[in-house]
C-alpha positions as a Markdown table, in Angstrom:
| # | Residue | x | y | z |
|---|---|---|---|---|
| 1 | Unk | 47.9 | 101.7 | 103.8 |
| 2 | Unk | 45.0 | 100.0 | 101.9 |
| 3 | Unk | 44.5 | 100.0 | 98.1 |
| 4 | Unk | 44.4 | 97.9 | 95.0 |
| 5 | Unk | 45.1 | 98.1 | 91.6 |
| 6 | Unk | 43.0 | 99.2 | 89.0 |
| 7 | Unk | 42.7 | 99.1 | 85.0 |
| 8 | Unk | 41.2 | 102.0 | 83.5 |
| 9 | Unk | 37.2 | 100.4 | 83.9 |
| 10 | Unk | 38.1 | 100.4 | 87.9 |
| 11 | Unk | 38.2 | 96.3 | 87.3 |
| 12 | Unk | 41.0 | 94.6 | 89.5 |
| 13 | Unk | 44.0 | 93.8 | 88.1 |
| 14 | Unk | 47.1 | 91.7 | 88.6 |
| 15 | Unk | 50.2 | 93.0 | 87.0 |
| 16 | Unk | 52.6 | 90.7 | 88.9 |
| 17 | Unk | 56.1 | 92.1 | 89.5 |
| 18 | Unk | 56.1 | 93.8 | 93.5 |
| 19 | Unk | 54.6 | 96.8 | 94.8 |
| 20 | Unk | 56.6 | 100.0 | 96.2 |
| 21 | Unk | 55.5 | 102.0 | 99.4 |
| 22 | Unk | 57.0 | 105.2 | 99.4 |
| 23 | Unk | 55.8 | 107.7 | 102.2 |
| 24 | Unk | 57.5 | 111.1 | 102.4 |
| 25 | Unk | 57.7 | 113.7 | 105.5 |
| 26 | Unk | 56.1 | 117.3 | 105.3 |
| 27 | Unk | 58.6 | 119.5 | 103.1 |
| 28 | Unk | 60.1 | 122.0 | 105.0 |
| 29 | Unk | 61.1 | 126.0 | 104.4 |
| 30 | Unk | 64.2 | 127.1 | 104.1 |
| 31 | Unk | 66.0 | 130.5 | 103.5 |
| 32 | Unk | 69.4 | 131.4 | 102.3 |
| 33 | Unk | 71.2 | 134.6 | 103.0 |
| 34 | Unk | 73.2 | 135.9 | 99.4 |
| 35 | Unk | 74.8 | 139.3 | 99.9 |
| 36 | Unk | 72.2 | 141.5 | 101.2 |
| 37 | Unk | 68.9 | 139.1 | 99.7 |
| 38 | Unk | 67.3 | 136.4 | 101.4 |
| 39 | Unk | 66.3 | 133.1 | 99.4 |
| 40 | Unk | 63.4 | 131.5 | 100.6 |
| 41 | Unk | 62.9 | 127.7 | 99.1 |
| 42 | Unk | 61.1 | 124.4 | 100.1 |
| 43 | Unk | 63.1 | 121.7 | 100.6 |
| 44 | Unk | 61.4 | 118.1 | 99.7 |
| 45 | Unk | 60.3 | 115.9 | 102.7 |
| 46 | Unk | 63.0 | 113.5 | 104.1 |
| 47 | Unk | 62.2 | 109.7 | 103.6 |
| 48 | Unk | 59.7 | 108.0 | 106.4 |
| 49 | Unk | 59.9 | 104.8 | 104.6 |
| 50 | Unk | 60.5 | 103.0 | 101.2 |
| 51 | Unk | 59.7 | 99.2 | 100.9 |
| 52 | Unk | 58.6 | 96.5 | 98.5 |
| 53 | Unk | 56.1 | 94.1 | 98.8 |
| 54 | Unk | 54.5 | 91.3 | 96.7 |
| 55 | Unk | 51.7 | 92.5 | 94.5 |
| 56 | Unk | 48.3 | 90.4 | 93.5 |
| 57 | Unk | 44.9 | 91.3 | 92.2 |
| 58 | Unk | 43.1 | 90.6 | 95.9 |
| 59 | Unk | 44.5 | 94.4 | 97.2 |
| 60 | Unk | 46.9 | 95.5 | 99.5 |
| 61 | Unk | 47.1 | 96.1 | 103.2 |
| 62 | Unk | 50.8 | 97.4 | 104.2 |
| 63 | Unk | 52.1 | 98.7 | 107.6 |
| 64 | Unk | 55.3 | 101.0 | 108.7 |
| 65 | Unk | 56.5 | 102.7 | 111.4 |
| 66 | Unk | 56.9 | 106.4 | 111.5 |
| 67 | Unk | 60.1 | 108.0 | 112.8 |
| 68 | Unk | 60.0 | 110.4 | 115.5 |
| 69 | Unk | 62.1 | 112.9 | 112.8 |
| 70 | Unk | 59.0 | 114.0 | 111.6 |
| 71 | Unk | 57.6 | 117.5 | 110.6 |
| 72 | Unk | 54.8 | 117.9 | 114.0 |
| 73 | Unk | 52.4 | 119.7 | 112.9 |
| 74 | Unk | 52.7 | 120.7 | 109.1 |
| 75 | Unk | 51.1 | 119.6 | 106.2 |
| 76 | Unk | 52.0 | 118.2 | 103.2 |
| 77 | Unk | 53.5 | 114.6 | 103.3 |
| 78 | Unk | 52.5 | 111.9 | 101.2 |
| 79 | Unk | 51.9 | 108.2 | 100.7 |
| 80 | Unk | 53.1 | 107.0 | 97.2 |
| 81 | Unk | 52.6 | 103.3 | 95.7 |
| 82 | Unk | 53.7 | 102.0 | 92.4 |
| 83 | Unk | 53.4 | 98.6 | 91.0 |
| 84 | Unk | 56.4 | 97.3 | 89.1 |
| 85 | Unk | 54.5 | 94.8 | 87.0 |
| 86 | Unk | 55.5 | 92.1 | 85.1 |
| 87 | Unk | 53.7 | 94.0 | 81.6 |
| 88 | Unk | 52.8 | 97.5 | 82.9 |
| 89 | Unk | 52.9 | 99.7 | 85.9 |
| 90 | Unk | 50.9 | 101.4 | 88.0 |
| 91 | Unk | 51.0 | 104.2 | 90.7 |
| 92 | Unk | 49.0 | 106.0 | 93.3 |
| 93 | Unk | 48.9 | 108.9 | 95.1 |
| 94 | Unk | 47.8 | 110.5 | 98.7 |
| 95 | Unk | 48.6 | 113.8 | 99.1 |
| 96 | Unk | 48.8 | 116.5 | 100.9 |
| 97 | Unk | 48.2 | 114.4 | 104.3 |
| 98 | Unk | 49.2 | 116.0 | 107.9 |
| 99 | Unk | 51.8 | 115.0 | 110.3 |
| 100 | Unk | 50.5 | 114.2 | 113.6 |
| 101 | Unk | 51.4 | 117.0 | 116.5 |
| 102 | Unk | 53.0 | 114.6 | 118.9 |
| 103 | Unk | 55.0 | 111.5 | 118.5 |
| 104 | Unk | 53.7 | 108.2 | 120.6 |
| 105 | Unk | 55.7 | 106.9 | 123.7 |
| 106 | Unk | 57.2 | 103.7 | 123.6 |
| 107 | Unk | 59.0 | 101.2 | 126.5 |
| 108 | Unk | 61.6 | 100.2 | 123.5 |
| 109 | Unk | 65.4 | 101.3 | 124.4 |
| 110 | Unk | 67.3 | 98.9 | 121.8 |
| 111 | Unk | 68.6 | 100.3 | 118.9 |
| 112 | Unk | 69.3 | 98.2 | 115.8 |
| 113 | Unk | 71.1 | 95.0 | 115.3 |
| 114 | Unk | 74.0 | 94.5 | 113.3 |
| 115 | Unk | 74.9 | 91.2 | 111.4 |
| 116 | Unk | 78.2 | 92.0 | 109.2 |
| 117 | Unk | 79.9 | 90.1 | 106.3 |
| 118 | Unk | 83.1 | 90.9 | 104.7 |
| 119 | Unk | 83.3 | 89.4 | 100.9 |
| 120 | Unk | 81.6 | 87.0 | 102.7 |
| 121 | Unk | 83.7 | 86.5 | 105.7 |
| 122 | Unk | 82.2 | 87.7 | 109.4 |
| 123 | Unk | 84.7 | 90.0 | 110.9 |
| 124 | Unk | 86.2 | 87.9 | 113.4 |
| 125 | Unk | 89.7 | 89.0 | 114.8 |
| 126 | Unk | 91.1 | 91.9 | 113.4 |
| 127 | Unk | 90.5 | 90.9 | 109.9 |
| 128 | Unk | 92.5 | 92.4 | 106.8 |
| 129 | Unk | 90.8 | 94.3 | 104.2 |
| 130 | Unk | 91.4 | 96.0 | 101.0 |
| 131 | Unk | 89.6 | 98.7 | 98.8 |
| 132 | Unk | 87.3 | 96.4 | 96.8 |
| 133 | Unk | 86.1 | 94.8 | 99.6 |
| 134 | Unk | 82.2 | 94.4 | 99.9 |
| 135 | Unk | 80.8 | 94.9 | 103.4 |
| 136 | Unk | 76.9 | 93.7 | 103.6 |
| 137 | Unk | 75.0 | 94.1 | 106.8 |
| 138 | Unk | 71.4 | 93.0 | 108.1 |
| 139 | Unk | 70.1 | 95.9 | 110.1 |
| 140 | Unk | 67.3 | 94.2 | 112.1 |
| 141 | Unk | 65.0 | 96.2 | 114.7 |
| 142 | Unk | 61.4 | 95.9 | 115.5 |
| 143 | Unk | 60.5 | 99.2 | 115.8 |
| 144 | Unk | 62.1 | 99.6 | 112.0 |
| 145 | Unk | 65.3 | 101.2 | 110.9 |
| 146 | Unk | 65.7 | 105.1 | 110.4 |
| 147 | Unk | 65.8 | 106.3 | 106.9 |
| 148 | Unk | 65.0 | 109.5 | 107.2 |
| 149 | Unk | 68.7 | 111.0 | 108.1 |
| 150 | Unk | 68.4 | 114.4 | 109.7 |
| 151 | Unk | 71.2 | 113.1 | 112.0 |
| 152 | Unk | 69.5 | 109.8 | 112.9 |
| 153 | Unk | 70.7 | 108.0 | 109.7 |
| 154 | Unk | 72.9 | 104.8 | 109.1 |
| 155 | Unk | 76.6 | 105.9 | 108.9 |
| 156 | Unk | 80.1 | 104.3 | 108.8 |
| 157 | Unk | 83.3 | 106.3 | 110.9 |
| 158 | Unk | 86.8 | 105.4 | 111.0 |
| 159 | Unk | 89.0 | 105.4 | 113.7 |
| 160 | Unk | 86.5 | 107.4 | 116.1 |
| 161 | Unk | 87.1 | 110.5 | 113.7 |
| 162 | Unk | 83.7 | 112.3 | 113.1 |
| 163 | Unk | 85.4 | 114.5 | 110.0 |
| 164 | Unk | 85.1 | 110.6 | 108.2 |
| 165 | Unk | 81.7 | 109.7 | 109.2 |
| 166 | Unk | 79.8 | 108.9 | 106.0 |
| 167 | Unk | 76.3 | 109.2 | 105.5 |
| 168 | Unk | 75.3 | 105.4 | 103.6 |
| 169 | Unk | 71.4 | 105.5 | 104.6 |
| 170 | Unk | 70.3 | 105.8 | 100.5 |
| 171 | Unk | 72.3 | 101.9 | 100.6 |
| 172 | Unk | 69.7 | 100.6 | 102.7 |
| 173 | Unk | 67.0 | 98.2 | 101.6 |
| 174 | Unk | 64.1 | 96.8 | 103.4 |
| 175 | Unk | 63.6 | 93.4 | 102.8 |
| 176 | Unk | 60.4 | 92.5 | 100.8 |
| 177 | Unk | 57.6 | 92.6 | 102.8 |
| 178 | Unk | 59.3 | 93.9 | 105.8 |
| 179 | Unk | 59.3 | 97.3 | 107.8 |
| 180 | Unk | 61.5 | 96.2 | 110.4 |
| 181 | Unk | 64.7 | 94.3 | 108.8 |
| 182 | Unk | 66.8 | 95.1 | 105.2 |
| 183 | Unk | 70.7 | 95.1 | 103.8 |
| 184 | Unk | 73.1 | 97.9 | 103.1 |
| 185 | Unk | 76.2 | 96.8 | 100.9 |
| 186 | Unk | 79.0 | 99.3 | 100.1 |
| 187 | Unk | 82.6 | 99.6 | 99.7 |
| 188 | Unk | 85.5 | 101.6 | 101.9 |
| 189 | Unk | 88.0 | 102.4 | 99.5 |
| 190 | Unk | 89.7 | 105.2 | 101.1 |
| 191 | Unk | 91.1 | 103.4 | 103.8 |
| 192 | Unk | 94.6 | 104.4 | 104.8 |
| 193 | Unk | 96.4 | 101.7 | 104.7 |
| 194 | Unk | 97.1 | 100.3 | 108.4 |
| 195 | Unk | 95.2 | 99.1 | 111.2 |
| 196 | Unk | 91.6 | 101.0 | 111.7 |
| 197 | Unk | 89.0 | 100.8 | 113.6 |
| 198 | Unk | 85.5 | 101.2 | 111.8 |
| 199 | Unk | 82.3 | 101.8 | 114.0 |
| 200 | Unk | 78.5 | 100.7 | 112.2 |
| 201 | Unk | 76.0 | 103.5 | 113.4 |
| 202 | Unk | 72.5 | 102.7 | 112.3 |
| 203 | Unk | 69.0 | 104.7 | 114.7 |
| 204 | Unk | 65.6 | 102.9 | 115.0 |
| 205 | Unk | 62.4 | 105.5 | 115.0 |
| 206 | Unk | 62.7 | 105.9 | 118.3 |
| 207 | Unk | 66.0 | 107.4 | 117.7 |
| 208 | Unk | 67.8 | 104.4 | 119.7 |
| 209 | Unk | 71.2 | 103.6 | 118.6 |
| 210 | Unk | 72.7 | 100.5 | 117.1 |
| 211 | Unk | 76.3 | 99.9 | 116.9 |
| 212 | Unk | 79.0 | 97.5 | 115.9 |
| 213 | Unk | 83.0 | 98.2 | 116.1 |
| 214 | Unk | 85.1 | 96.0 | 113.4 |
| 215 | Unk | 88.6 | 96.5 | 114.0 |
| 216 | Unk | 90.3 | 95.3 | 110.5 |
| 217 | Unk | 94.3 | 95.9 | 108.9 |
| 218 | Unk | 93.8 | 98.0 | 105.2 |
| 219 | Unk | 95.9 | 97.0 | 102.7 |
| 220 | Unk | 95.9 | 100.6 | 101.0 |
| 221 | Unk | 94.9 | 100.7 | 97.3 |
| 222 | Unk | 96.5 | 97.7 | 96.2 |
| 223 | Unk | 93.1 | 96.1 | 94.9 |
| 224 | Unk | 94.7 | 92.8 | 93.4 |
| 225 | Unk | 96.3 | 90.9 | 96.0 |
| 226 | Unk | 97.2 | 87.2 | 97.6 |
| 227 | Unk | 97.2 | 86.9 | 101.3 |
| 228 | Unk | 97.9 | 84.3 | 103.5 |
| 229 | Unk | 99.5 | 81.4 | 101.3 |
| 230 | Unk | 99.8 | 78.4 | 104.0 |
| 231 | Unk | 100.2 | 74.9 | 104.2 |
| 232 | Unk | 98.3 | 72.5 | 106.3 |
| 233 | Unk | 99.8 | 70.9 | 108.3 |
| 234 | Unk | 103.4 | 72.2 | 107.6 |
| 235 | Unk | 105.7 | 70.5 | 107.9 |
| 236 | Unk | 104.0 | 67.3 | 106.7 |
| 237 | Unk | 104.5 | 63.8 | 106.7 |
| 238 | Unk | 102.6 | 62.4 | 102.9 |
| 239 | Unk | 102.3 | 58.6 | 104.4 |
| 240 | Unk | 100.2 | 60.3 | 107.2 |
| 241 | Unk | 98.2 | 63.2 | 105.6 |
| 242 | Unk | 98.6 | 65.1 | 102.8 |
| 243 | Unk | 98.8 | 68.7 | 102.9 |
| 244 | Unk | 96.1 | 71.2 | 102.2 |
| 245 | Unk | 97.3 | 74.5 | 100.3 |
| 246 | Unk | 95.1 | 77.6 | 101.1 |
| 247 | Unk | 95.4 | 81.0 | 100.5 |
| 248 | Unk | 93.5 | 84.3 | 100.1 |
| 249 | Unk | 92.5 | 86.4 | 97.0 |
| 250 | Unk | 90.9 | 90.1 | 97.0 |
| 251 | Unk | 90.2 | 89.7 | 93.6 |
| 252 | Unk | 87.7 | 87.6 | 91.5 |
| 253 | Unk | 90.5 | 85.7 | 89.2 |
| 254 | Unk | 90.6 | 84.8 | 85.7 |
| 255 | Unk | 93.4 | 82.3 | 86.6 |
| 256 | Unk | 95.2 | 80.6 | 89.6 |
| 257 | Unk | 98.1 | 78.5 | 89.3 |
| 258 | Unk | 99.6 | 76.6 | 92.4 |
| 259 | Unk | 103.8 | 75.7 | 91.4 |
| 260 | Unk | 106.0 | 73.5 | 94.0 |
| 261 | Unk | 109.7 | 73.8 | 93.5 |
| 262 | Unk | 112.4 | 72.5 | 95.0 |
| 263 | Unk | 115.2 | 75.2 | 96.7 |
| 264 | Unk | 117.4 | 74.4 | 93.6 |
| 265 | Unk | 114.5 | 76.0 | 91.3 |
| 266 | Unk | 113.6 | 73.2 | 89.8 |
| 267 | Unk | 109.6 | 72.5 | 89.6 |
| 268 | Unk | 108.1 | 69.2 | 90.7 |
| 269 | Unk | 104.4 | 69.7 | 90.5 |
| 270 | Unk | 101.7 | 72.1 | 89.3 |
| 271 | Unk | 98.2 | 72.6 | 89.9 |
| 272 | Unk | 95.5 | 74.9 | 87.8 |
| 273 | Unk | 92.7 | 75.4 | 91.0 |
| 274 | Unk | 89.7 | 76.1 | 88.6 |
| 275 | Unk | 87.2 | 76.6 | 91.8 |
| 276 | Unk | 89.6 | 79.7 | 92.9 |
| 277 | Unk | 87.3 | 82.6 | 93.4 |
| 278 | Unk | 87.5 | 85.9 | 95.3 |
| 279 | Unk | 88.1 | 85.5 | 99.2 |
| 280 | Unk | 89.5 | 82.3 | 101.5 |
| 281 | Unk | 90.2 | 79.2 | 98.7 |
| 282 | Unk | 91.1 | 75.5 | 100.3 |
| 283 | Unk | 90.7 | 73.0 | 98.0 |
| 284 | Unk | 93.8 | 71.9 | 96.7 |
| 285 | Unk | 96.3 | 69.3 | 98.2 |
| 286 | Unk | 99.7 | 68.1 | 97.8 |
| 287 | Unk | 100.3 | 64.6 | 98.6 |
| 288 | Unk | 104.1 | 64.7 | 98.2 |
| 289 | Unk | 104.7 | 63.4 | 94.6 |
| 290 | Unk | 105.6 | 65.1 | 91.5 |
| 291 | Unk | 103.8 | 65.6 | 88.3 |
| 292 | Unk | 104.3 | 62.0 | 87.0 |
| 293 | Unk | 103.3 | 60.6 | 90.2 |
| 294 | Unk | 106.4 | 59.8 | 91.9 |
| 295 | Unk | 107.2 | 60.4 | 95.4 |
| 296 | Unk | 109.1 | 63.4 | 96.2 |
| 297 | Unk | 112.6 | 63.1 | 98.8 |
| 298 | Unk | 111.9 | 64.4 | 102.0 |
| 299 | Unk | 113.3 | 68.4 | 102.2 |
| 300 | Unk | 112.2 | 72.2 | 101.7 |
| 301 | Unk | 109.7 | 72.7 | 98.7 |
| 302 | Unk | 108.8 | 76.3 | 97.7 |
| 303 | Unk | 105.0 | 76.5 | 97.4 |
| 304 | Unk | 104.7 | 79.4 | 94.1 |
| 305 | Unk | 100.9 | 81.4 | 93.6 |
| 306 | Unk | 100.2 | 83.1 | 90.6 |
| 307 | Unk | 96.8 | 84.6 | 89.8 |
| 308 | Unk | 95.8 | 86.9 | 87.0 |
| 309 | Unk | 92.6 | 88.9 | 86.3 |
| 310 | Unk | 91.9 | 91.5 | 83.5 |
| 311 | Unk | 96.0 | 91.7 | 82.7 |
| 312 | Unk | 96.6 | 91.9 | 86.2 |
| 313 | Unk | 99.3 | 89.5 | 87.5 |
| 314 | Unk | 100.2 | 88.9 | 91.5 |
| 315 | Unk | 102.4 | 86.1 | 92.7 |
| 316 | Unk | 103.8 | 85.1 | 96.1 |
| 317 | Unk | 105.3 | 82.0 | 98.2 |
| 318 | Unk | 106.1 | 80.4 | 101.2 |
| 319 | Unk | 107.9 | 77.3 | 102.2 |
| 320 | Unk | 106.5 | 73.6 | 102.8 |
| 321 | Unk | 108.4 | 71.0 | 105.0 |
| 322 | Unk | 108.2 | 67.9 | 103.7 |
| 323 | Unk | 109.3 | 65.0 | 106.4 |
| 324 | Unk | 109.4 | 61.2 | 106.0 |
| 325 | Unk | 109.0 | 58.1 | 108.6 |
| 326 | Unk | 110.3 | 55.6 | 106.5 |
């Protein structure tokens, strides 16, 4: 697809900002039985592609890949490019175009590649999720990815059952400037809560199939919560290393505070972590003294987590071993 953009005396212009190619398919006929009368309607073309590139005043020449879900044969699909400029916008049109009668061969039989983060975390083990989880992909194939559904779209099932499959293909970007690699982000918060087995389903456009299995444990609907409050090492020796406290938040928080007790309830030492965010924090360390800087008898300490966001308060603990040499 070849063009520039033009002011209204056909001079060149640069309006900055980046440049959309949308291409559509064919629209297609359709008819609808209602009681005894039939409803005939056209239903717009599916999605071939939909892109962004960088925009200048020198033209542009863009490429993509057509699908094989096209409409061979018929007429009626169209190229559309807009400008998102920086002080104005632009758009043009090519339309009605025909679709070609046969699809081309190709060698390829690999279907998409699938690179998968949860809130940042690859999916490693079965790993444990809850409903405000974000899961981004990179969907990467050199033939492009399939955007035009019609049963070859990019979908997420659960536990093998195809009554769950969901249809996320409007999620997917193309990266700028690419017709053969984007990002999908979305969120699954109607898992039950358990262990479940989620399988990524995404088609090239020569409908080959890409797929990646993430086996993860939902937490249900409980959307603020602390997981995996640890100690490291535990039980710990302060003259030798200190201790590391770590622990895991599905929340964003307004507030973390770190408490250590001792068993008769009495607290010794507390700590405001200010870099707490949402997902796997680390960055705090006991070094077995109390708040005024003396050092602590060796014993059981109860390690105390509080974090609150938007009114929304969650605690837990767990126990630290404190050990001495001396």
């Amino acid at each position: 697809v070849k063009g520039e953009t033009i002011d209204s005396a056909a001079a060149p212009i640069d309006l900055g900002g980046n440049l959309i190619l949308s291409v559509r398919d064919a629209p297609r006929e359709r008819q609808y039985e209602v009681g005894t009368h039939t409803v005939f309607y056209t239903l717009e073309g599916r999605r071939i592609f939909e892109g962004a590139f960088a925009n200048d005043s020198s033209g542009f020449d863009l490429s993509f890949l057509v699908p094989k879900d096209v409409s061979y044969g018929a007429d009626g699909a169209r190229i559309v490019v807009y400008v998102e400029g920086t002080r104005q916008d632009a758009l043009g049109v090519i339309a009605p175009l025909p679709v070609a009668v046969a699809g081309d061969s190709t060698s390829d039989t690999q279907g998409p590649i699938w690179s998968l983060t949860i809130n940042g975390r690859k999916p490693e083990g079965r790993l444990r999720v809850g409903p405000a989880d974000i899961w981004e992909a990179r969907i990467t194939d050199s033939l492009g990815v399939n955007i035009g559904g019609g049963g070859h779209g990019i979908s997420v099932t659960v536990d093998v059952d195809a009554f769950s499959r969901r249809d996320i293909t409007d999620l997917f970007l193309y990266d700028v400037g690419s017709f053969s690699s984007g990002a999908i982000s979305f969120t699954l918060p109607d898992l039950a809560p358990g262990h479940r087995e989620i399988q990524l389903l995404a088609w090239d456009n020569a409908n080959n199939p890409g797929m990646l299995d993430v086996s993860v444990d939902a937490s249900g609907d409980q959307e603020y919560e602390i997981r995996d409050l640890l100690a490291y090492p535990n039980p710990f020796d302060p003259d030798v290393q200190a201790t590391t406290l770590t622990y895991e938040l599905t929340f964003p928080p307004d507030r973390v505070t770190l408490s250590l007790f001792t068993v008769a309830g009495n607290r010794i030492r507390i700590f405001e972590d200010t870099q707490a965010d949402i997902g796997y924090n680390y960055g705090t360390r006991w070094d077995g003294t109390d708040d005024v800087g003396d050092r602590v008898a060796a014993g059981i300490y109860i390690l105390a987590i509080e974090a609150e966001s938007a009114g929304n308060r969650v605690k837990d603990f767990t126990k630290i071993v404190l050990i001495r040499s001396d």
